[in-house]
């Protein structure tokens, strides 16, 4: 269903966490996520607390799903006393398998969690195959 192929992206994510560097558009920070199958759909949840819905971009190109979001500073004229929440740009790319129907992705955002529901493609669902016995002769059609 979901394929992960970029070990260097994971190394970048770890480095950003250790050194606390904010994400930029050219080097975004990864966002935490969960992914699971729920019946006839595949569900992916991204944690984006404090991000407004208009600061989230969701794109699908071929089988690559890209989520980008930006958490902006509170304001320019404020004096921060404590700043522990990461700011900047967050991004995550998922390589979706051919068994998912990327034309019918449903996205919702509630309580700081972006939830994507991707249906399983009809061709990937289990189905019964009829078996004919060897006694039945194939029908001939006269031309």
PDB file of C-alpha atoms in Angstrom:
ATOM      1  CA  UNK A   1       0.000   0.000   0.000  1.00  0.00           C
ATOM      2  CA  UNK A   2       2.589   2.540   1.130  1.00  0.00           C
ATOM      3  CA  UNK A   3       6.214   2.515   0.089  1.00  0.00           C
ATOM      4  CA  UNK A   4       9.067   4.328   1.827  1.00  0.00           C
ATOM      5  CA  UNK A   5      12.249   4.628  -0.172  1.00  0.00           C
ATOM      6  CA  UNK A   6      14.315   7.635   0.930  1.00  0.00           C
ATOM      7  CA  UNK A   7      16.676   6.872   3.844  1.00  0.00           C
ATOM      8  CA  UNK A   8      18.459  10.230   3.391  1.00  0.00           C
ATOM      9  CA  UNK A   9      15.200  12.083   4.086  1.00  0.00           C
ATOM     10  CA  UNK A  10      14.972  10.243   7.392  1.00  0.00           C
ATOM     11  CA  UNK A  11      18.562  11.300   8.202  1.00  0.00           C
ATOM     12  CA  UNK A  12      17.661  14.936   7.460  1.00  0.00           C
ATOM     13  CA  UNK A  13      14.615  14.644   9.721  1.00  0.00           C
ATOM     14  CA  UNK A  14      16.712  13.267  12.580  1.00  0.00           C
ATOM     15  CA  UNK A  15      19.328  16.020  12.171  1.00  0.00           C
ATOM     16  CA  UNK A  16      16.661  18.718  12.235  1.00  0.00           C
ATOM     17  CA  UNK A  17      15.165  17.242  15.412  1.00  0.00           C
ATOM     18  CA  UNK A  18      18.533  17.047  17.184  1.00  0.00           C
ATOM     19  CA  UNK A  19      19.709  20.545  16.260  1.00  0.00           C
ATOM     20  CA  UNK A  20      16.281  22.206  16.342  1.00  0.00           C
ATOM     21  CA  UNK A  21      16.627  23.922  12.979  1.00  0.00           C
ATOM     22  CA  UNK A  22      13.399  25.318  11.508  1.00  0.00           C
ATOM     23  CA  UNK A  23      12.169  23.987   8.213  1.00  0.00           C
ATOM     24  CA  UNK A  24      12.420  26.070   5.064  1.00  0.00           C
ATOM     25  CA  UNK A  25      10.745  25.651   1.675  1.00  0.00           C
ATOM     26  CA  UNK A  26      13.960  24.152   0.291  1.00  0.00           C
ATOM     27  CA  UNK A  27      14.639  21.919   3.339  1.00  0.00           C
ATOM     28  CA  UNK A  28      11.332  21.297   5.121  1.00  0.00           C
ATOM     29  CA  UNK A  29      10.981  19.460   8.415  1.00  0.00           C
ATOM     30  CA  UNK A  30       9.119  16.130   8.357  1.00  0.00           C
ATOM     31  CA  UNK A  31       5.774  15.909  10.140  1.00  0.00           C
ATOM     32  CA  UNK A  32       4.758  12.918  12.289  1.00  0.00           C
ATOM     33  CA  UNK A  33       2.192  10.584  10.776  1.00  0.00           C
ATOM     34  CA  UNK A  34       0.291   7.339  11.245  1.00  0.00           C
ATOM     35  CA  UNK A  35      -0.915   5.132   8.395  1.00  0.00           C
ATOM     36  CA  UNK A  36      -3.262   2.145   8.563  1.00  0.00           C
ATOM     37  CA  UNK A  37      -5.878   0.208   6.626  1.00  0.00           C
ATOM     38  CA  UNK A  38      -9.468   0.536   7.813  1.00  0.00           C
ATOM     39  CA  UNK A  39     -11.707  -1.851   5.882  1.00  0.00           C
ATOM     40  CA  UNK A  40     -11.911  -0.737   2.255  1.00  0.00           C
ATOM     41  CA  UNK A  41      -9.757   2.364   2.692  1.00  0.00           C
ATOM     42  CA  UNK A  42      -6.249   3.389   3.624  1.00  0.00           C
ATOM     43  CA  UNK A  43      -6.026   6.150   6.269  1.00  0.00           C
ATOM     44  CA  UNK A  44      -3.091   8.517   6.824  1.00  0.00           C
ATOM     45  CA  UNK A  45      -3.054  11.015   9.729  1.00  0.00           C
ATOM     46  CA  UNK A  46      -0.560  13.890   9.952  1.00  0.00           C
ATOM     47  CA  UNK A  47       0.026  15.897  13.149  1.00  0.00           C
ATOM     48  CA  UNK A  48      -0.067  19.622  12.320  1.00  0.00           C
ATOM     49  CA  UNK A  49      -1.016  21.422  15.553  1.00  0.00           C
ATOM     50  CA  UNK A  50      -1.136  25.186  15.270  1.00  0.00           C
ATOM     51  CA  UNK A  51      -1.241  25.180  11.464  1.00  0.00           C
ATOM     52  CA  UNK A  52      -4.162  26.956   9.832  1.00  0.00           C
ATOM     53  CA  UNK A  53      -5.999  25.036   7.080  1.00  0.00           C
ATOM     54  CA  UNK A  54      -5.042  27.667   4.471  1.00  0.00           C
ATOM     55  CA  UNK A  55      -1.338  26.972   5.176  1.00  0.00           C
ATOM     56  CA  UNK A  56      -1.636  23.318   4.077  1.00  0.00           C
ATOM     57  CA  UNK A  57      -0.943  22.133   0.518  1.00  0.00           C
ATOM     58  CA  UNK A  58      -1.906  18.655  -0.643  1.00  0.00           C
ATOM     59  CA  UNK A  59      -0.820  17.393  -4.084  1.00  0.00           C
ATOM     60  CA  UNK A  60      -0.916  14.057  -5.885  1.00  0.00           C
ATOM     61  CA  UNK A  61       1.181  13.472  -8.965  1.00  0.00           C
ATOM     62  CA  UNK A  62       1.118   9.961 -10.362  1.00  0.00           C
ATOM     63  CA  UNK A  63       1.492   7.836  -7.218  1.00  0.00           C
ATOM     64  CA  UNK A  64       3.337  10.432  -5.106  1.00  0.00           C
ATOM     65  CA  UNK A  65       1.342  12.228  -2.414  1.00  0.00           C
ATOM     66  CA  UNK A  66       2.962  15.434  -1.111  1.00  0.00           C
ATOM     67  CA  UNK A  67       1.786  17.283   2.006  1.00  0.00           C
ATOM     68  CA  UNK A  68       3.314  20.689   2.836  1.00  0.00           C
ATOM     69  CA  UNK A  69       2.358  22.959   5.695  1.00  0.00           C
ATOM     70  CA  UNK A  70       3.755  26.070   7.319  1.00  0.00           C
ATOM     71  CA  UNK A  71       3.498  27.114  10.955  1.00  0.00           C
ATOM     72  CA  UNK A  72       4.014  30.856  11.073  1.00  0.00           C
ATOM     73  CA  UNK A  73       5.227  32.961  14.012  1.00  0.00           C
ATOM     74  CA  UNK A  74       2.622  34.468  16.341  1.00  0.00           C
ATOM     75  CA  UNK A  75       3.344  38.066  15.359  1.00  0.00           C
ATOM     76  CA  UNK A  76       6.127  40.512  14.583  1.00  0.00           C
ATOM     77  CA  UNK A  77       5.640  42.844  17.551  1.00  0.00           C
ATOM     78  CA  UNK A  78       5.578  40.219  20.315  1.00  0.00           C
ATOM     79  CA  UNK A  79       8.394  39.383  22.695  1.00  0.00           C
ATOM     80  CA  UNK A  80       8.548  35.606  23.033  1.00  0.00           C
ATOM     81  CA  UNK A  81       9.133  34.349  26.573  1.00  0.00           C
ATOM     82  CA  UNK A  82       9.210  30.644  25.713  1.00  0.00           C
ATOM     83  CA  UNK A  83       9.413  29.230  22.187  1.00  0.00           C
ATOM     84  CA  UNK A  84       9.422  25.414  22.126  1.00  0.00           C
ATOM     85  CA  UNK A  85       7.070  24.686  19.236  1.00  0.00           C
ATOM     86  CA  UNK A  86       8.859  24.337  15.904  1.00  0.00           C
ATOM     87  CA  UNK A  87       8.100  26.969  13.276  1.00  0.00           C
ATOM     88  CA  UNK A  88       8.677  26.899   9.559  1.00  0.00           C
ATOM     89  CA  UNK A  89       7.781  24.533   6.759  1.00  0.00           C
ATOM     90  CA  UNK A  90       6.862  20.876   7.208  1.00  0.00           C
ATOM     91  CA  UNK A  91       6.635  18.372   4.389  1.00  0.00           C
ATOM     92  CA  UNK A  92       6.089  14.679   3.794  1.00  0.00           C
ATOM     93  CA  UNK A  93       6.022  12.626   0.616  1.00  0.00           C
ATOM     94  CA  UNK A  94       4.385   9.236   0.408  1.00  0.00           C
ATOM     95  CA  UNK A  95       4.763   6.829  -2.467  1.00  0.00           C
ATOM     96  CA  UNK A  96       1.368   5.205  -2.865  1.00  0.00           C
ATOM     97  CA  UNK A  97       1.018   1.731  -4.330  1.00  0.00           C
ATOM     98  CA  UNK A  98      -1.034   0.979  -7.442  1.00  0.00           C
ATOM     99  CA  UNK A  99      -3.661  -0.663  -5.250  1.00  0.00           C
ATOM    100  CA  UNK A 100      -4.936   2.725  -4.031  1.00  0.00           C
ATOM    101  CA  UNK A 101      -7.471   4.917  -5.853  1.00  0.00           C
ATOM    102  CA  UNK A 102      -5.691   8.292  -5.856  1.00  0.00           C
ATOM    103  CA  UNK A 103      -8.540   9.920  -7.820  1.00  0.00           C
ATOM    104  CA  UNK A 104     -10.875   9.739  -4.806  1.00  0.00           C
ATOM    105  CA  UNK A 105      -8.791  10.930  -1.827  1.00  0.00           C
ATOM    106  CA  UNK A 106     -10.847  12.529   0.954  1.00  0.00           C
ATOM    107  CA  UNK A 107      -9.006  15.079   3.143  1.00  0.00           C
ATOM    108  CA  UNK A 108     -10.243  16.563   6.428  1.00  0.00           C
ATOM    109  CA  UNK A 109      -8.546  18.740   9.050  1.00  0.00           C
ATOM    110  CA  UNK A 110      -9.728  18.751  12.654  1.00  0.00           C
ATOM    111  CA  UNK A 111      -8.024  19.532  15.976  1.00  0.00           C
ATOM    112  CA  UNK A 112      -4.594  19.867  14.349  1.00  0.00           C
ATOM    113  CA  UNK A 113      -4.757  16.512  12.558  1.00  0.00           C
ATOM    114  CA  UNK A 114      -4.906  16.228   8.766  1.00  0.00           C
ATOM    115  CA  UNK A 115      -6.652  12.948   7.902  1.00  0.00           C
ATOM    116  CA  UNK A 116      -6.542  11.479   4.406  1.00  0.00           C
ATOM    117  CA  UNK A 117      -8.795   8.577   3.428  1.00  0.00           C
ATOM    118  CA  UNK A 118      -7.725   6.798   0.262  1.00  0.00           C
ATOM    119  CA  UNK A 119     -10.027   4.070  -1.073  1.00  0.00           C
ATOM    120  CA  UNK A 120      -8.627   0.704  -2.084  1.00  0.00           C
ATOM    121  CA  UNK A 121      -8.867   0.393  -5.885  1.00  0.00           C
ATOM    122  CA  UNK A 122     -11.512  -2.010  -7.192  1.00  0.00           C
ATOM    123  CA  UNK A 123      -8.868  -4.017  -9.076  1.00  0.00           C
ATOM    124  CA  UNK A 124      -7.026  -4.672  -5.792  1.00  0.00           C
ATOM    125  CA  UNK A 125     -10.027  -5.970  -3.848  1.00  0.00           C
ATOM    126  CA  UNK A 126     -10.419  -9.739  -3.435  1.00  0.00           C
ATOM    127  CA  UNK A 127     -12.885 -11.299  -5.850  1.00  0.00           C
ATOM    128  CA  UNK A 128     -14.230 -14.743  -6.715  1.00  0.00           C
ATOM    129  CA  UNK A 129     -13.206 -16.393  -9.963  1.00  0.00           C
ATOM    130  CA  UNK A 130     -15.587 -18.856 -11.624  1.00  0.00           C
ATOM    131  CA  UNK A 131     -14.124 -22.247 -12.464  1.00  0.00           C
ATOM    132  CA  UNK A 132     -15.413 -24.287 -15.390  1.00  0.00           C
ATOM    133  CA  UNK A 133     -15.057 -28.037 -15.530  1.00  0.00           C
ATOM    134  CA  UNK A 134     -13.005 -29.790 -18.177  1.00  0.00           C
ATOM    135  CA  UNK A 135     -16.138 -31.540 -19.506  1.00  0.00           C
ATOM    136  CA  UNK A 136     -17.572 -28.384 -20.976  1.00  0.00           C
ATOM    137  CA  UNK A 137     -16.425 -28.011 -24.555  1.00  0.00           C
ATOM    138  CA  UNK A 138     -15.685 -24.558 -25.821  1.00  0.00           C
ATOM    139  CA  UNK A 139     -18.411 -23.236 -28.079  1.00  0.00           C
ATOM    140  CA  UNK A 140     -17.533 -22.805 -31.734  1.00  0.00           C
ATOM    141  CA  UNK A 141     -18.926 -19.875 -33.644  1.00  0.00           C
ATOM    142  CA  UNK A 142     -19.371 -20.335 -37.387  1.00  0.00           C
ATOM    143  CA  UNK A 143     -18.223 -17.391 -39.411  1.00  0.00           C
TER     144      UNK A 143
END
